[in-house]
Coordinates of C-alpha atoms and ligand atoms in Angstrom, one line a residue:
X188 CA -39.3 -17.1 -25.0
X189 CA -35.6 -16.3 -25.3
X190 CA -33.5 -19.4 -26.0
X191 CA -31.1 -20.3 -23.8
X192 CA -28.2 -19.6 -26.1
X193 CA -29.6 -16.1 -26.6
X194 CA -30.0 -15.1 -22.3
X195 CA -26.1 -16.0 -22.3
X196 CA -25.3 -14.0 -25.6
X197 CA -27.3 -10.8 -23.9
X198 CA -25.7 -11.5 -20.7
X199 CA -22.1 -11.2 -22.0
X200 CA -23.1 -8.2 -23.9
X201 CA -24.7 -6.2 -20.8
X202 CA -21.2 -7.3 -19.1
X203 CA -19.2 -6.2 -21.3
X204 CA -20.9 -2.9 -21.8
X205 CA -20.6 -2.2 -18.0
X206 CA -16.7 -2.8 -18.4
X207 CA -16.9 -0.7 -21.5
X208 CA -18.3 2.1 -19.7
X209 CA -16.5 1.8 -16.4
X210 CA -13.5 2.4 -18.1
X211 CA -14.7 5.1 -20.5
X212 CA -15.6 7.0 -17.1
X213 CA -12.1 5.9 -15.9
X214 CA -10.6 7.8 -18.6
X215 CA -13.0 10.7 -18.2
X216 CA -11.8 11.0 -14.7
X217 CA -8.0 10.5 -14.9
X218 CA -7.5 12.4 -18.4
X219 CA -3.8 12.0 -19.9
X220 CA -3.0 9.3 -17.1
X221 CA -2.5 7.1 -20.2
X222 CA -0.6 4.1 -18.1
X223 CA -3.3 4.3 -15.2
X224 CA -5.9 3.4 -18.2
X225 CA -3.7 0.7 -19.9
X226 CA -3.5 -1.2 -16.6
X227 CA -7.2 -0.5 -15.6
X228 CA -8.4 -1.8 -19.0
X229 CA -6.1 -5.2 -19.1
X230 CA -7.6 -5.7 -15.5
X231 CA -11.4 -5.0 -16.8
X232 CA -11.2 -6.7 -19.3
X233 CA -10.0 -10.0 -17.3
X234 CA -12.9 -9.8 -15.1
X235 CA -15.6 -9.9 -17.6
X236 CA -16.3 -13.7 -17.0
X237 CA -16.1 -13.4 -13.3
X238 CA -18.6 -10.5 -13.4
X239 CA -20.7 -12.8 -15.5
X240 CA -20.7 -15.4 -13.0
X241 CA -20.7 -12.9 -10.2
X242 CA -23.3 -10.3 -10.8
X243 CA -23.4 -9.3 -7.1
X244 CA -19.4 -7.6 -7.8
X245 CA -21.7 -5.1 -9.9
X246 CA -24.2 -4.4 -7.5
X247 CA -21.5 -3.7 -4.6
X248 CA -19.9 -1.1 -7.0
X249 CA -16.5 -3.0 -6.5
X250 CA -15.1 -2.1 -9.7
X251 CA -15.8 1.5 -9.7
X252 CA -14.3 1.9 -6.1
X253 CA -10.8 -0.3 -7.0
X254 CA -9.8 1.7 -9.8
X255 CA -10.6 4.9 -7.5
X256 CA -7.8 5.1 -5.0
X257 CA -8.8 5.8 -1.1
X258 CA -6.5 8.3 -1.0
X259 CA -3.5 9.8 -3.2
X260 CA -1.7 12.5 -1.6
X261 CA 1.1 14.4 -3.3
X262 CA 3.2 17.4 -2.3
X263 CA 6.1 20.2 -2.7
X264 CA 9.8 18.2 -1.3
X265 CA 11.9 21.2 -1.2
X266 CA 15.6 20.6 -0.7
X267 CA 19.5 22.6 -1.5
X268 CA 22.2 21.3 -3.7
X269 CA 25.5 20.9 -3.5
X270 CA 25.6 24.8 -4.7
X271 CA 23.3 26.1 -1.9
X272 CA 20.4 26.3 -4.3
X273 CA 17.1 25.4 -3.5
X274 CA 15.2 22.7 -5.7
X275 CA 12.0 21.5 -5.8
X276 CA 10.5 17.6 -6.8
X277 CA 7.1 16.6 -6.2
X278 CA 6.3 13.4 -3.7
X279 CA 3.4 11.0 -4.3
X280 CA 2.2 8.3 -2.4
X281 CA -1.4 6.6 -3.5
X282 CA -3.4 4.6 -1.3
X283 CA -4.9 2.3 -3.7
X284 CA -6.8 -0.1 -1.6
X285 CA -6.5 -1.5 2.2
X286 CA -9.0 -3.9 2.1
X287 CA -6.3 -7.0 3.2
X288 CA -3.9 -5.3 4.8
X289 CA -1.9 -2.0 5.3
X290 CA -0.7 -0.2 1.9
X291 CA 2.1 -1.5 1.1
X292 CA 4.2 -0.9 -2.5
X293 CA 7.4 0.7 -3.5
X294 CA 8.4 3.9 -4.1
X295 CA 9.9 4.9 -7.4
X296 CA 12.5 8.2 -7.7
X297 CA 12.9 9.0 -11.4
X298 CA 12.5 11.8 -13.4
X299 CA 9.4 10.6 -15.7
X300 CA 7.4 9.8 -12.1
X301 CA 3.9 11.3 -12.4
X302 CA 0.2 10.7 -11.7
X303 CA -0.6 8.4 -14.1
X304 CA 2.8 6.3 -13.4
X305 CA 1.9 6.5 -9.7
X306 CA -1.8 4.9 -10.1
X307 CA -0.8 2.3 -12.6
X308 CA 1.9 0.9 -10.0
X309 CA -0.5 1.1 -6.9
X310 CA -2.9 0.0 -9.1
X311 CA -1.7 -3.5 -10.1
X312 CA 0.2 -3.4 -6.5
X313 CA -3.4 -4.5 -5.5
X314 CA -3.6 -7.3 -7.4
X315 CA 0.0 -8.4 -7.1
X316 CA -0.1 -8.0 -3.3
X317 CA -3.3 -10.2 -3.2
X318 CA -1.9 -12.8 -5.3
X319 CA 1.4 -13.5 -2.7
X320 CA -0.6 -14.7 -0.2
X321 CA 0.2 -12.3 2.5
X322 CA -1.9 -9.7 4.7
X323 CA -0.9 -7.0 2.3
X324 CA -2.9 -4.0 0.8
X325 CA -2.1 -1.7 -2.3
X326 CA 0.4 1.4 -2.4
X327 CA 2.8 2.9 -4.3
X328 CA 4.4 6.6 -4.1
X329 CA 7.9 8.2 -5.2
X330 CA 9.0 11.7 -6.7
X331 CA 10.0 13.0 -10.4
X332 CA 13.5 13.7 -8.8
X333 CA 16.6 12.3 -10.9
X334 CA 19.1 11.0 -8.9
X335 CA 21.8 10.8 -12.1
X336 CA 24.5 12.7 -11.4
X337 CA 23.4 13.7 -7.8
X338 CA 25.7 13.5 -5.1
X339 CA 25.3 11.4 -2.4
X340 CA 24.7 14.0 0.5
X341 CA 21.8 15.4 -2.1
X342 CA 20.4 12.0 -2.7
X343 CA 20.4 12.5 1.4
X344 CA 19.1 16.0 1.6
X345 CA 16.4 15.2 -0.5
X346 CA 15.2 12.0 0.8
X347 CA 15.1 13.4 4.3
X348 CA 12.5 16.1 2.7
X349 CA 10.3 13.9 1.1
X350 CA 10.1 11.6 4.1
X351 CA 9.4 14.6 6.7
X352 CA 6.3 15.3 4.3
X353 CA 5.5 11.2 3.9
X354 CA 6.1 10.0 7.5
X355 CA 2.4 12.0 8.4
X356 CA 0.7 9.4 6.3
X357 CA 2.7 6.1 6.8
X358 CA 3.0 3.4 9.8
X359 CA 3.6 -0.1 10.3
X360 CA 0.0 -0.8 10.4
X361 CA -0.9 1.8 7.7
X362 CA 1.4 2.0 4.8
X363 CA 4.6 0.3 4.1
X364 CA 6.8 1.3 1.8
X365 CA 9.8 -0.4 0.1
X366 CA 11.9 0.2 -2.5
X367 CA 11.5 0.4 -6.7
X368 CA 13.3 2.2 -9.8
X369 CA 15.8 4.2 -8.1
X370 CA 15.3 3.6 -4.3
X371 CA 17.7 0.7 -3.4
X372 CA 19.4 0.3 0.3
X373 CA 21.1 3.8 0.3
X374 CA 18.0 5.3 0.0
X375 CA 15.4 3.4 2.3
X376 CA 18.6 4.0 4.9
X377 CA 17.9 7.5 4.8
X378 CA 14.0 7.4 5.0
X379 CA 14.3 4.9 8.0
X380 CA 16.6 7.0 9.6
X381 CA 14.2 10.3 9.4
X382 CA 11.5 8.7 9.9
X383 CA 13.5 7.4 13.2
X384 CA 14.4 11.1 14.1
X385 CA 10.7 12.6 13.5
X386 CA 8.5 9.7 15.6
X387 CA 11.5 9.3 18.3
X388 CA 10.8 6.2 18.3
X389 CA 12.6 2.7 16.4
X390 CA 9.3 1.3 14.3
X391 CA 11.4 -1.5 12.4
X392 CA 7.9 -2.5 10.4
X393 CA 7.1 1.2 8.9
X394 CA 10.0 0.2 5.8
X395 CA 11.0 -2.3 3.9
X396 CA 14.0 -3.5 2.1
X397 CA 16.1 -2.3 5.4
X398 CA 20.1 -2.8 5.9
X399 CA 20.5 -6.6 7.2
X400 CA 22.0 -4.6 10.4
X401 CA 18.9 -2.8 11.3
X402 CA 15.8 -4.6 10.7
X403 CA 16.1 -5.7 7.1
X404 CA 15.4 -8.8 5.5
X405 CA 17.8 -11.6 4.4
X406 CA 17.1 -12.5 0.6
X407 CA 15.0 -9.1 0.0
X408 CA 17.7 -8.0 -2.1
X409 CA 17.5 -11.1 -4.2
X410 CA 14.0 -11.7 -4.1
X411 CA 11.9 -10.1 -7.4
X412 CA 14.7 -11.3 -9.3
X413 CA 15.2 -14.7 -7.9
X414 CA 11.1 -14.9 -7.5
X415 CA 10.9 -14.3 -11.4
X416 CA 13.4 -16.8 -12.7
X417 CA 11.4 -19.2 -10.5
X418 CA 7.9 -18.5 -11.8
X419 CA 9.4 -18.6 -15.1
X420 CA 10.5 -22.4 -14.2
X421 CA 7.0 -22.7 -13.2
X422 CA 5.8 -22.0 -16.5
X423 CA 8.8 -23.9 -18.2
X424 CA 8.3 -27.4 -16.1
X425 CA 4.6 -27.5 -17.2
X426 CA 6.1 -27.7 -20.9
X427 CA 9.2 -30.1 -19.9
X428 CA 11.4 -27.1 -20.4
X429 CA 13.8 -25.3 -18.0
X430 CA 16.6 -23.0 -18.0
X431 CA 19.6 -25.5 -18.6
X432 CA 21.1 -24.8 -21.5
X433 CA 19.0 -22.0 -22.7
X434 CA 19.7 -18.7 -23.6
X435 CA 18.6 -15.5 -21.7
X436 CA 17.7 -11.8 -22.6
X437 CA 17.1 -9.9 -19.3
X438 CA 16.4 -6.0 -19.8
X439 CA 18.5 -3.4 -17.2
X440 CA 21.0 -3.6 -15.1
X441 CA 19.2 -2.7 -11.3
X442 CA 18.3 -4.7 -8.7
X443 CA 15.5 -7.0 -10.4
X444 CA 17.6 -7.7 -13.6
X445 CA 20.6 -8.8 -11.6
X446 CA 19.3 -11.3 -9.4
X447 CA 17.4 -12.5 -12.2
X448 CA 20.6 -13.0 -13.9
X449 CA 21.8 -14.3 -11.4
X450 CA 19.2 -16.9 -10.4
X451 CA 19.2 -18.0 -14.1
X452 CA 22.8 -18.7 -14.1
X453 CA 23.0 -20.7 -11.1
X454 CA 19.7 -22.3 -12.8
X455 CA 22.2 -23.3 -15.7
X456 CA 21.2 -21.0 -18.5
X457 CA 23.6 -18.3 -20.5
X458 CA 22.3 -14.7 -19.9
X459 CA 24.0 -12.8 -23.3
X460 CA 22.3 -9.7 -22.8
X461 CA 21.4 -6.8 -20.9
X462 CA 21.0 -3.0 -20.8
X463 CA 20.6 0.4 -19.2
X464 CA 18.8 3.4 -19.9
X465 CA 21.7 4.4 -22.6
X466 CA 22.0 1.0 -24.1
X467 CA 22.6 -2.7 -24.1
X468 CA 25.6 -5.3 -24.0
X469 CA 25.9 -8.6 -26.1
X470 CA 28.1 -11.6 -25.8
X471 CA 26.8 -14.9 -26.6
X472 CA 29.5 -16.3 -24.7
X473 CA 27.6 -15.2 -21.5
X474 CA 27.8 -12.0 -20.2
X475 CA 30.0 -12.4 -16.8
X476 CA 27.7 -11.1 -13.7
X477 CA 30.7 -10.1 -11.4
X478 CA 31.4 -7.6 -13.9
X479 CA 27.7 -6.3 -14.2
X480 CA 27.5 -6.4 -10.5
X481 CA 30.9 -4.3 -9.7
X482 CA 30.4 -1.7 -12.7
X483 CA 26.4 -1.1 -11.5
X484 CA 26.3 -1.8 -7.5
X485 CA 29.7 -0.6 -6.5
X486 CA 30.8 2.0 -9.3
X487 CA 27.7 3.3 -10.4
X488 CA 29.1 3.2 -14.0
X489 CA 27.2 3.2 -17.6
X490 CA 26.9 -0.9 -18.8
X491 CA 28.9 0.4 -21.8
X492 CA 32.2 0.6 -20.0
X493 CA 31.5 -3.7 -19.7
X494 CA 32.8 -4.0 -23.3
X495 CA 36.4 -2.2 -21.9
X496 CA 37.1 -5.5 -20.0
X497 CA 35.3 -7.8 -22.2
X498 CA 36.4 -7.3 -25.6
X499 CA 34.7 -10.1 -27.3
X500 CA 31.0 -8.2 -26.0
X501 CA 29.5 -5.8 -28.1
X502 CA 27.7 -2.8 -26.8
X503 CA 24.6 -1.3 -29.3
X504 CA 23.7 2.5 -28.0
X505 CA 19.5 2.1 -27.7
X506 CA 18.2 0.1 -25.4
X507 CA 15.2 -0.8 -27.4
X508 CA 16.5 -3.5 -29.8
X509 CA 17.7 -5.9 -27.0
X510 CA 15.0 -7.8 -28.3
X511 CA 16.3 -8.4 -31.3
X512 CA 18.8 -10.6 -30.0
X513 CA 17.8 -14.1 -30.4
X514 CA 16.8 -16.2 -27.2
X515 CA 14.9 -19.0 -26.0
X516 CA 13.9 -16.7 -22.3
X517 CA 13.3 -12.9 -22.1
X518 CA 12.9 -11.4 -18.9
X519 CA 12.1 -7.7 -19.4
X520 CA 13.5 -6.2 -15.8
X521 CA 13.9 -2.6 -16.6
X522 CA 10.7 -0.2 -17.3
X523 CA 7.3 0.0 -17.9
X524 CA 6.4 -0.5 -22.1
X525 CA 10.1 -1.7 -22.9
X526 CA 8.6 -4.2 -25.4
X527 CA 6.4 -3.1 -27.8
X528 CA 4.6 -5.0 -30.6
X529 CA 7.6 -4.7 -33.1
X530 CA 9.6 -6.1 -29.7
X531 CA 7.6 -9.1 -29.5
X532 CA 7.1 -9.7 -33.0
X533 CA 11.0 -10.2 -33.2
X534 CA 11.2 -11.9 -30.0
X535 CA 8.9 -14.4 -31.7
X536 CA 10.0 -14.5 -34.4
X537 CA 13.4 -15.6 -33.2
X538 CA 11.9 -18.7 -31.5
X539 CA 11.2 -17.3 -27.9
X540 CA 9.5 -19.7 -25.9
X541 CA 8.8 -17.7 -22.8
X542 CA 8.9 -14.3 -21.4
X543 CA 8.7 -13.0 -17.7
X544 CA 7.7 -9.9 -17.0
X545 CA 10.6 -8.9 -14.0
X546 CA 9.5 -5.0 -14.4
X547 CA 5.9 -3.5 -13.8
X548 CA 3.6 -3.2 -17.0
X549 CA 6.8 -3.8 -19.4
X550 CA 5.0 -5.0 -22.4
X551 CA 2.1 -3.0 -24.3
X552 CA -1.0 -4.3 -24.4
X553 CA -0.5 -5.2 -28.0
X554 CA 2.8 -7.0 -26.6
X555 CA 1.0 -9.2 -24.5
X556 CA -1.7 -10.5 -27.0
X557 CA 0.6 -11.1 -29.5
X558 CA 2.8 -13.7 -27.3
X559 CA -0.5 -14.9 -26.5
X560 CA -1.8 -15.4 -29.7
X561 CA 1.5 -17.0 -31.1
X562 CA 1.5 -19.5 -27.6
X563 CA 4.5 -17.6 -26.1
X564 CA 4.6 -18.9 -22.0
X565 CA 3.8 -15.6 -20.8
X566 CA 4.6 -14.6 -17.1
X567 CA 3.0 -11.0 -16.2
X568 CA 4.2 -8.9 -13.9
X569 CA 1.7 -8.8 -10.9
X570 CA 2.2 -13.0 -10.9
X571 CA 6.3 -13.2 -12.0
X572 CA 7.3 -10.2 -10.5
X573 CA 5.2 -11.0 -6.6
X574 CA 8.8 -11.8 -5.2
X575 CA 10.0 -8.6 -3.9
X576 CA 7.3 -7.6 -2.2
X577 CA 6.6 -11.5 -0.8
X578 CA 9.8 -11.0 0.9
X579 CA 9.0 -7.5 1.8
X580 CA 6.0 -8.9 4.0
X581 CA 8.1 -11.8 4.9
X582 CA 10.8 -8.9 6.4
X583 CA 6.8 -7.1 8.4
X584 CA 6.3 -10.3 9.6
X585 CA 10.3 -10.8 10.9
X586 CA 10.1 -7.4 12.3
X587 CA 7.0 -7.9 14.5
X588 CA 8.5 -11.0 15.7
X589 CA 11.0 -9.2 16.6
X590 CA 13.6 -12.2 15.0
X591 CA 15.5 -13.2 12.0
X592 CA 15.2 -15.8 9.6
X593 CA 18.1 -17.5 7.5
X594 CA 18.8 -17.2 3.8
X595 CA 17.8 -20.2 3.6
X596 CA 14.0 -20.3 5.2
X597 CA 13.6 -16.9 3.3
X598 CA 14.5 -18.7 -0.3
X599 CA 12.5 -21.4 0.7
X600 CA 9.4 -19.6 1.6
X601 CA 10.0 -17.6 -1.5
X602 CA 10.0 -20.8 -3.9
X603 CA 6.9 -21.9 -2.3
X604 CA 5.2 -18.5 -2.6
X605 CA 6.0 -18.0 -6.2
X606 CA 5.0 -21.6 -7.1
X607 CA 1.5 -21.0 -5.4
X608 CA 0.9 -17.9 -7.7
X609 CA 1.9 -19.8 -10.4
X610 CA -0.6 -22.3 -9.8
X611 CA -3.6 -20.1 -8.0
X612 CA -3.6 -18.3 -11.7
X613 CA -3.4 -21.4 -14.0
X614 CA -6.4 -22.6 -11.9
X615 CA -8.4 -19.3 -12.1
X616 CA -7.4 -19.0 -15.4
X617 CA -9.0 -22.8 -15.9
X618 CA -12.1 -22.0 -13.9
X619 CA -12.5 -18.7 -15.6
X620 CA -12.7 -20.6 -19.5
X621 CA -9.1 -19.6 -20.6
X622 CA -6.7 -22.4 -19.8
X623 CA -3.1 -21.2 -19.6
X624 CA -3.6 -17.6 -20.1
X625 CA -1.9 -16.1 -16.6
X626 CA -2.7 -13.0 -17.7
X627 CA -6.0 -13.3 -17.1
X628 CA -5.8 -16.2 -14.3
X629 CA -3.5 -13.5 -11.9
X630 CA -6.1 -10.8 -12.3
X631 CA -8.9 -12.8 -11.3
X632 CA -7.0 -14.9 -8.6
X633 CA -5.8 -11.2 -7.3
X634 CA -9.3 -9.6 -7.6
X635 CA -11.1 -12.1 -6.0
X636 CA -9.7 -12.2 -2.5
X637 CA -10.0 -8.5 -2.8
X638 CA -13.3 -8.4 -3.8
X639 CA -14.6 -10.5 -1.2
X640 CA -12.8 -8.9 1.5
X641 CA -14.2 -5.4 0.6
X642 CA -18.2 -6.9 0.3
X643 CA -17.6 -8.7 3.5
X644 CA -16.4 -5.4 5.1
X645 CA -19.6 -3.1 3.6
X646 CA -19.5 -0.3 1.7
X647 CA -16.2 2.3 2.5
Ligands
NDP243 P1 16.7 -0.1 -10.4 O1 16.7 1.4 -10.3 O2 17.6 -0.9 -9.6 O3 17.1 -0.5 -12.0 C1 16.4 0.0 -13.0 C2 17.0 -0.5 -14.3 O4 16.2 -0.2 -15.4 C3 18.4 0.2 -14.6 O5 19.2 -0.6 -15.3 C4 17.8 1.4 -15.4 O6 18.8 2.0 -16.3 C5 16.8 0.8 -16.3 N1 15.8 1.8 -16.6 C6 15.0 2.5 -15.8 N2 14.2 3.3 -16.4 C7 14.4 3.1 -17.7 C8 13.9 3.6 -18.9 N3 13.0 4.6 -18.9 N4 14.3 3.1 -20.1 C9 15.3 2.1 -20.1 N5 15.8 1.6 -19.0 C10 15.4 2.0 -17.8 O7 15.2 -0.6 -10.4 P2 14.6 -2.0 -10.1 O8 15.5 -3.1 -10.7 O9 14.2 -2.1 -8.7 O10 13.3 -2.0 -10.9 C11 13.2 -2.4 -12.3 C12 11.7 -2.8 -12.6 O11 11.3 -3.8 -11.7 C13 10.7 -1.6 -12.4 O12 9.7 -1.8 -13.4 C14 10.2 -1.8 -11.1 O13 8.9 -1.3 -10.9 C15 10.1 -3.4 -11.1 N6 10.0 -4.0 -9.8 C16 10.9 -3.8 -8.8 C17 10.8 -4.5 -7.6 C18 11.9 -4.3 -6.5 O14 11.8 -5.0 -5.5 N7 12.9 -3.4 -6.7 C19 9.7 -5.4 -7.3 C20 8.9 -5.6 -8.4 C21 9.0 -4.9 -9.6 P3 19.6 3.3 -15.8 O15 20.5 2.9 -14.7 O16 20.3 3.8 -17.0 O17 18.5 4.3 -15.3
2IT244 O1 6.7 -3.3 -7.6 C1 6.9 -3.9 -6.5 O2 6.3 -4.9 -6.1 C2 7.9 -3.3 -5.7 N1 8.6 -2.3 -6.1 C3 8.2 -3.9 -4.3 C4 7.3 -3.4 -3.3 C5 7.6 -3.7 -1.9 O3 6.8 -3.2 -1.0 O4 8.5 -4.5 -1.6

């Protein structure tokens, strides 16, 4: 007779050779889409002790269909330049998974968009979306065009092409998409507007992160930045920590590392860094955010023309050893991978007590078990970053209402989301055997009400 001791040992094995082999065949499948594996494999890997307690998961085949999307269609956006030339980008959009509400995720316009970038975003969008709380499935689409040095009636041209390929796929109660690295207001203006023209018809709901004037939602501008300084608090008030007096690194200079700035100035902390693709600033005075905000939202300038009217800041060409800086908070807000195992060794090193992830995927997976290992509070993305597209569902829910809310209901219902999250995955996390890891406490939190929702609905 086996001992008891021994079933559980075999058990854990057999589970962990399933996930082993799940995500072999993921690689198999998806060959080069090296992001797509990275965040398939943290997710996997997570779920080993809720497969062990929930065989049935196995059975139902609910792993193999979530990291196969329901649909990923791409295709040819033609468009002219300025010079009467004809270009040509490709669009994506994946359908990860619908099984709580209608796709919904960003889409991302930048020249290193591809498959693999595509499927990792929709892919944790999933997990993220499940986690806010709202009616919400997972999506995610954009293009590999650059809008650097575009000009604006370009930027126009072209996102009226991709939109009269995208709108056959999207709808209010369908797909939903927002904004993400490169797609701010300008951009979902256009979209809106064509996607206006082509149905004949005003469907507020099919977009998100609209102008104020036309559908959009107070505070969505704010939120994934705000929503990540105050998950971060979250993490920081468990300790008896906060961010008075502390000192900040936050990565880029977009929408997410703004209003994470900002939120963790008002919050009383010193922000003395922060970057763009080119390089980084330095003042450990404080860098000053009216500055950032005018050069970056108004000019559309490089952060190294900051040092011009702030002498005593320094700028460092590289954007990688921002993370050498000392600080007590880093809140990586630019790209996917920004902080890489020498990254987080000198974060730690330095004495960093917590880091939240404002970006998608911004740490390597080698990133994230070292802060782990070395008790850094660690905030990832699908939890710290559920903000912006909380208020995005927030803006659905406004727009079928037909009504507006205040700032101030917005912020509120933010706070409240973000703290939920916070505590749905320490309590998962608990339940699951690993206490305080969020990591794996958001995936399972996220996967769960999934899961369920696709066994309840049968096999599709
Ligand atoms: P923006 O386009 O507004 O800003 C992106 C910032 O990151 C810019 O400062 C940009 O610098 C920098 N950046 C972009 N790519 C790279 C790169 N390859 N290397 C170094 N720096 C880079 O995008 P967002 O602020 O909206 O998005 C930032 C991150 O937050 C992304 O990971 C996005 O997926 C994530 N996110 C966004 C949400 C949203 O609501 N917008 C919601 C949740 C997550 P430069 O100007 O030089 O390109
Ligand atoms: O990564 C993200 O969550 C976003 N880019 C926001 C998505 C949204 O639909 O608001």
């Amino acid at each position: 007779m086996p001992t008891l001791e021994k079933v559980k040992v075999t058990e854990t094995q057999f589970t962990m050779n399933y996930v082993n082999e799940l995500y072999e065949s993921v690689k198999k499948r998806n060959p080069h889409e090296v992001e797509f594996h990275q965040a398939v494999k943290e997710v996997l890997e997570s779920l080993i002790p809720v497969l062990e307690k929930h065989p049935h998961y196995i059975k139902q085949g609910i792993l193999e269909r979530m990291v196969e999307p329901e649909r990923m269609i791409s295709f040819r956006v033609p468009w002219v330049d300025d010079y009467g030339y004809v270009q040509v980008n490709r669009g994506y959009r994946v359908q990860f998974n619908s099984a709580i509400g209608p796709y919904k995720g960003g889409l991302r316009f930048h020249p290193t968009v591809n498959s693999s970038i595509i499927k990792f975003l929709g892919f944790e969008q999933i997990f993220k979306n499940s986690l806010t709380g709202q009616p919400i499935g997972g999506g995610k689409g954009g293009s590999d065009f650059n809008p650097k040095g575009k000009s604006n009636t370009e930027v126009m041209r072209f996102t009226q092409s991709f939109m009269t390929e995208l709108c056959k796929y999207i709808g209010p109660d369908t797909d939903v998409p927002a904004g993400d690295i490169g797609v701010g207001a300008r951009e979902i203006g256009y979209l809106f507007g064509q996607y206006k023209k082509i149905q004949g018809a005003f469907t507020a709901g099919v977009l998100t992160g609209k102008g104020l004037g036309y559908g959009g939602s107070i505070g969505r501008k704010e939120a994934t930045g705000y929503g990540t300084v105050y998950f971060v608090e979250e993490m920081l008030k468990d300790k008896g920590l906060g961010f008075k007096e502390s000192t900040v690194v936050i990565s880029g200079s977009g929408n997410v590392s703004i209003y994470a700035m900002e939120k963790a100035i008002q919050l009383g902390a010193t922000v003395v860094a922060c970057s763009d693709s080119n390089g980084y600033i330095y003042d450990k005075r404080g860098i000053d955010l009216t500055t950032v905000k005018r050069l970056k939202e108004v000019e559309g300038k490089r952060i190294s023309e900051y040092v011009d009217e702030h002498p005593s800041a320094e700028y460092t060409e590289g954007c990688k050893e921002i993370w050498s800086i000392p600080c007590d908070i880093a809140l990586p807000c630019a790209t996917q991978n920004e902080i890489d195992e020498h990254a987080a060794k000198l974060l730690v090193s330095n004495g960093v007590q917590a880091v939240g992830e404002g970006a998608n995927m911004p740490s390597t997976l080698q990133a994230v078990d070292f802060f782990l290992e070395n008790n850094v509070l660690f905030g990832p993305a699908k939890a710290a970053n559920a903000g912006g597209v909380s208020v995005s569902a927030l803006e659905m829910a406004q727009n079928s209402a037909r009504l507006s809310w205040s700032f101030e209901e917005v912020d509120l219902k933010l706070q409240q989301i973000m703290k939920k999250i916070y505590q749905d995955s320490m309590t998962a996390a608990k339940e699951y055997s690993n206490p305080g890891n969020l990591v794996v406490g958001a995936n399972i939190a996220g996967f769960i009400k999934v899961a369920d929702a696709m066994v309840e609905q049968g096999v599709i």
